[in-house]
Structures are given as structure tokens and as C-alpha cells.
Coordinates of C-alpha atoms in Angstrom, one line a residue:
X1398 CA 135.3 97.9 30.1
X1399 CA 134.8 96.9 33.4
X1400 CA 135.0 100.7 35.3
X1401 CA 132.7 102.0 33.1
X1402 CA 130.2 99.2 33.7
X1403 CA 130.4 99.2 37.9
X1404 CA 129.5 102.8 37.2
X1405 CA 126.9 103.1 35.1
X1406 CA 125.4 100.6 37.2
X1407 CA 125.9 102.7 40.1
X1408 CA 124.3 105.7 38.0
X1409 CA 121.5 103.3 37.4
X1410 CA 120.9 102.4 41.1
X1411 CA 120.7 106.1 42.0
X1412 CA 117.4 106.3 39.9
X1413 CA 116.6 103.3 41.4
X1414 CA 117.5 105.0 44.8
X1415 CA 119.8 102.2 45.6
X1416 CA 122.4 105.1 47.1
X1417 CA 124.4 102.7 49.1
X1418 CA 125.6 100.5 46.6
X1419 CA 125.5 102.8 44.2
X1420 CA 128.2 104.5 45.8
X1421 CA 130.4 101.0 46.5
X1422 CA 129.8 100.4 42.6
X1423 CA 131.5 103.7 41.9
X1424 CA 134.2 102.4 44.3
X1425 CA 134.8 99.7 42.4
X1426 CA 135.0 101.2 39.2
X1427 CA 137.7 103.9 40.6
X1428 CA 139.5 101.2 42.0
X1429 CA 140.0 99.4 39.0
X1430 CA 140.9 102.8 37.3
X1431 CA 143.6 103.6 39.6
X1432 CA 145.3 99.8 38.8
X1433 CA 144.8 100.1 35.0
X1434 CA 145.1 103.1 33.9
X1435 CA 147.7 106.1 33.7
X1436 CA 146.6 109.1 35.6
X1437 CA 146.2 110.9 31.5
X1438 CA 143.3 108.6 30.4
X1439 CA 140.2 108.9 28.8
X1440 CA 138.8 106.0 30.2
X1441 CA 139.8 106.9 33.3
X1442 CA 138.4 110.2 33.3
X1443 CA 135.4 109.3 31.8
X1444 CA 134.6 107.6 34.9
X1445 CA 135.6 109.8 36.9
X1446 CA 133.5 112.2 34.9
X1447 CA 130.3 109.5 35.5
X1448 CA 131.5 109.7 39.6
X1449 CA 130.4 113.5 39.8
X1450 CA 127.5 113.1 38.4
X1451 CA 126.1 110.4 40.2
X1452 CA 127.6 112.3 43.3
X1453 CA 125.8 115.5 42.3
X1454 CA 122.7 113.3 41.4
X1455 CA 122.7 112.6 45.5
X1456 CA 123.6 116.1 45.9
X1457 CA 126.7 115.7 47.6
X1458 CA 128.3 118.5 45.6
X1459 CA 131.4 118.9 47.5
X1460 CA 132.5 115.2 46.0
X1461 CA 131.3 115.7 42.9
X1462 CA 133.4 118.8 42.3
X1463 CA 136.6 116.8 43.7
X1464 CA 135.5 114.1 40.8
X1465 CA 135.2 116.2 38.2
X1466 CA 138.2 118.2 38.3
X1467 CA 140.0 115.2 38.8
X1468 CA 138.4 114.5 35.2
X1469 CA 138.7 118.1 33.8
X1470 CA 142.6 117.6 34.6
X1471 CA 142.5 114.3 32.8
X1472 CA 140.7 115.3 29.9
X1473 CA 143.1 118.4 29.5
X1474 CA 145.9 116.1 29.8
X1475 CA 144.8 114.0 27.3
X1476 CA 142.6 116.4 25.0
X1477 CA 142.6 119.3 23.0
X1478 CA 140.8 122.4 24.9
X1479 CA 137.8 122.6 22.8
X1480 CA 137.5 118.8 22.8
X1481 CA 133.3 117.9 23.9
X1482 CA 135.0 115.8 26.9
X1483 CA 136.5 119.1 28.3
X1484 CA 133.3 120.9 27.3
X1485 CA 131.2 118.9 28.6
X1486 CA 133.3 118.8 32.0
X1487 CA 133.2 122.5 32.4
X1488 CA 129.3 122.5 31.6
X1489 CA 129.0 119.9 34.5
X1490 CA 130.8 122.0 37.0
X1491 CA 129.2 124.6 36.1
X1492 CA 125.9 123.2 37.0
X1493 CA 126.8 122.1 39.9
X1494 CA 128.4 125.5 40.8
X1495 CA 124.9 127.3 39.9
X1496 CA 122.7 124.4 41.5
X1497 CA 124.6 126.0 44.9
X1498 CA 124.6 129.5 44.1
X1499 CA 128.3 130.6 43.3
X1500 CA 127.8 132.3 40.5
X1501 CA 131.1 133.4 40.1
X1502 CA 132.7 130.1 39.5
X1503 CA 129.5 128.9 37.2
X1504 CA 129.9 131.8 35.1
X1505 CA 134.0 131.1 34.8
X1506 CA 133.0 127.3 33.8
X1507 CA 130.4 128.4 31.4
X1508 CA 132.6 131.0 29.9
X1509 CA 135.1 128.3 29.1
X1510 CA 133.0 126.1 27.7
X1511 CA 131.0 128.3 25.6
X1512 CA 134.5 130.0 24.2
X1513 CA 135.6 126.3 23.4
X1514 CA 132.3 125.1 22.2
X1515 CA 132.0 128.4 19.5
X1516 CA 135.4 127.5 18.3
X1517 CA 133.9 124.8 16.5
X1518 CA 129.7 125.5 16.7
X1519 CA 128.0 128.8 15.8
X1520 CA 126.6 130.5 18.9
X1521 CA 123.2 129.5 17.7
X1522 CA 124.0 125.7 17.8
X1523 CA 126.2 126.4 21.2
X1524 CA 122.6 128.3 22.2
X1525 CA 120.3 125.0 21.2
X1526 CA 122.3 122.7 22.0
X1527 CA 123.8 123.3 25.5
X1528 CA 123.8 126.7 27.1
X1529 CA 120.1 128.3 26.8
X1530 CA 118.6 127.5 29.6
X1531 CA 121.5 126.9 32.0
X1532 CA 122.4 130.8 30.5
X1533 CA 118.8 131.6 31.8
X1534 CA 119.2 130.2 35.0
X1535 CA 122.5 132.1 35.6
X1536 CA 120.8 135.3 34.3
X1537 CA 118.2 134.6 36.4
X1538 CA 120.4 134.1 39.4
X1539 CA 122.9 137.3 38.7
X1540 CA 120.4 139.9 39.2
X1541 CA 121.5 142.5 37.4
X1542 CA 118.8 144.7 36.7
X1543 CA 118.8 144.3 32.7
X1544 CA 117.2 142.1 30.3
X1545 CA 118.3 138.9 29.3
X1546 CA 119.7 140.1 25.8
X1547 CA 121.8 142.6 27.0
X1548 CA 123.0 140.9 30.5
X1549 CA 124.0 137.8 27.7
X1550 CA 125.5 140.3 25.3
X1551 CA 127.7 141.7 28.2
X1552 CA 128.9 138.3 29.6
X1553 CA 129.9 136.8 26.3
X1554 CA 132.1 139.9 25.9
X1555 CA 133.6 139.6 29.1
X1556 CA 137.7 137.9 29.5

């Protein structure tokens, strides 16, 4: 589809450093997203999704966030809980919410993501696959005076 090309281009030209029109390619792809689709699409979320990451990728956080809620909404809308798309979501917020120190709200996304993502994945898979290091890093950034084990022990059995 056309959306998801402009931005993947436009995620492209950000490696490439081609900022500017990456940003009018992600335009673009909104654009036609907002004439095609319903506001509960995949599609349309997707690139939405692809818009916060290029935006974080630039570090200009404050869009990305808007983006991706905008896509966490979708994907809700359109998606079981514990489907990867709302996973995935949450993990990308939370990134972005540790990458500028609010540990609170990381901690909230990651906490939702790992409770969906263990509904269908051991924790050791969950631990491999996605939340290691970014667990780590939050860890790390909590400062809580105990080791790793039992600061990971306490947040996983936290509401």
C-alpha cells in the first residue's frame, strides 16, 4: 500500500539523514491514511506506529508519543490486548518514556506489555526476546538500592 511505502521511505531517509523529506514522506503517508481508512485500522495504525518511530529516531519525542498513542488506540480498537501490535506499541512507548527519564510511565508501558506478552510466552521467551535489556536499563535508571533479581522480582509482582 501506498502509506506504508511513503513511510518506510521516510524511515529510510532518516538513516540516510534526509530528515526533511523524511518528515514530508510521513506526511504523505498520513494523509492518505486519513482519506482511506476508518480511524479502527490496522493499516492505519501501522503507520502511524512507523510515524513515532521515525519521530523518536530524530528524537522529537513529544511527536512520537502523540503518534503512537494514536496507534495504541487503533490497535486496541481493532485488536485483542495481548495482540504483538499492541505489545509492540506499549514496548515503543516505553522506550521512548525511558530514553527521557520518566520512569514511571516506562515502567506502566512495560508492565502492560510484559503481562500481555506472558499470556501467550513464558517469561523466559518474554526475557529473550523483548524485555532484558530494556528491564536492565529501567533497573538501572530506578535506583533502588537492590540487585537486579530482586528489584525484577518486586516489579513483576506489582498491579
Amino acid at each position: 500500500n501506498a502509506a506504508k511505502s511513503y513511510v518506510n521511505l521516510a524511515l529510510a531517509e532518516k538513516k540516510l539523514g534526509e530528515v526533511e523529506s523524511g518528515k514530508d514522506n510521513v506526511e504523505k503517508a498520513l494523509s492518505i491514511c486519513e482519506s482511506w481508512f476508518s480511524s479502527d485500522n490496522g493499516t492505519y495504525a501501522s503507520v502511524l506506529q512507523s510515524a513515532g518511530l521515525f519521530y523518536a529516531g530524530i528524537k522529537e519525542f513529544d511527536t512520537a508519543l502523540d503518534y503512537l498513542q494514536k496507534s495504541l488506540r487503533m490497535y486496541q480498537n481493532t485488536f485483542f490486548e495481548d495482540a504483538m501490535p499492541v505489545i509492540n506499541t506499549r514496548i515503543f512507548l516505553g522506550d521512548i518514556y525511558l530514553a527521557n527519564e520518566d520512569i514511571e510511565k516506562c515502567s506502566e508501558y512495560f508492565k502492560a506489555a510484559w503481562v500481555a506478552y506472558t499470556k501467550i510466552y513464558s517469561e523466559d521467551d518474554a526475557l529473550n526476546n523483548l524485555f532484558e535489556d530494556r528491564l536492565r536499563h529501567l533497573y538501572e535508571e530506578s535506583d533502588t538500592g537492590t540487585t537486579y533479581d530482586e528489584w525484577f522480582q518486586s516489579w513483576k509482582s506489582q498491579k
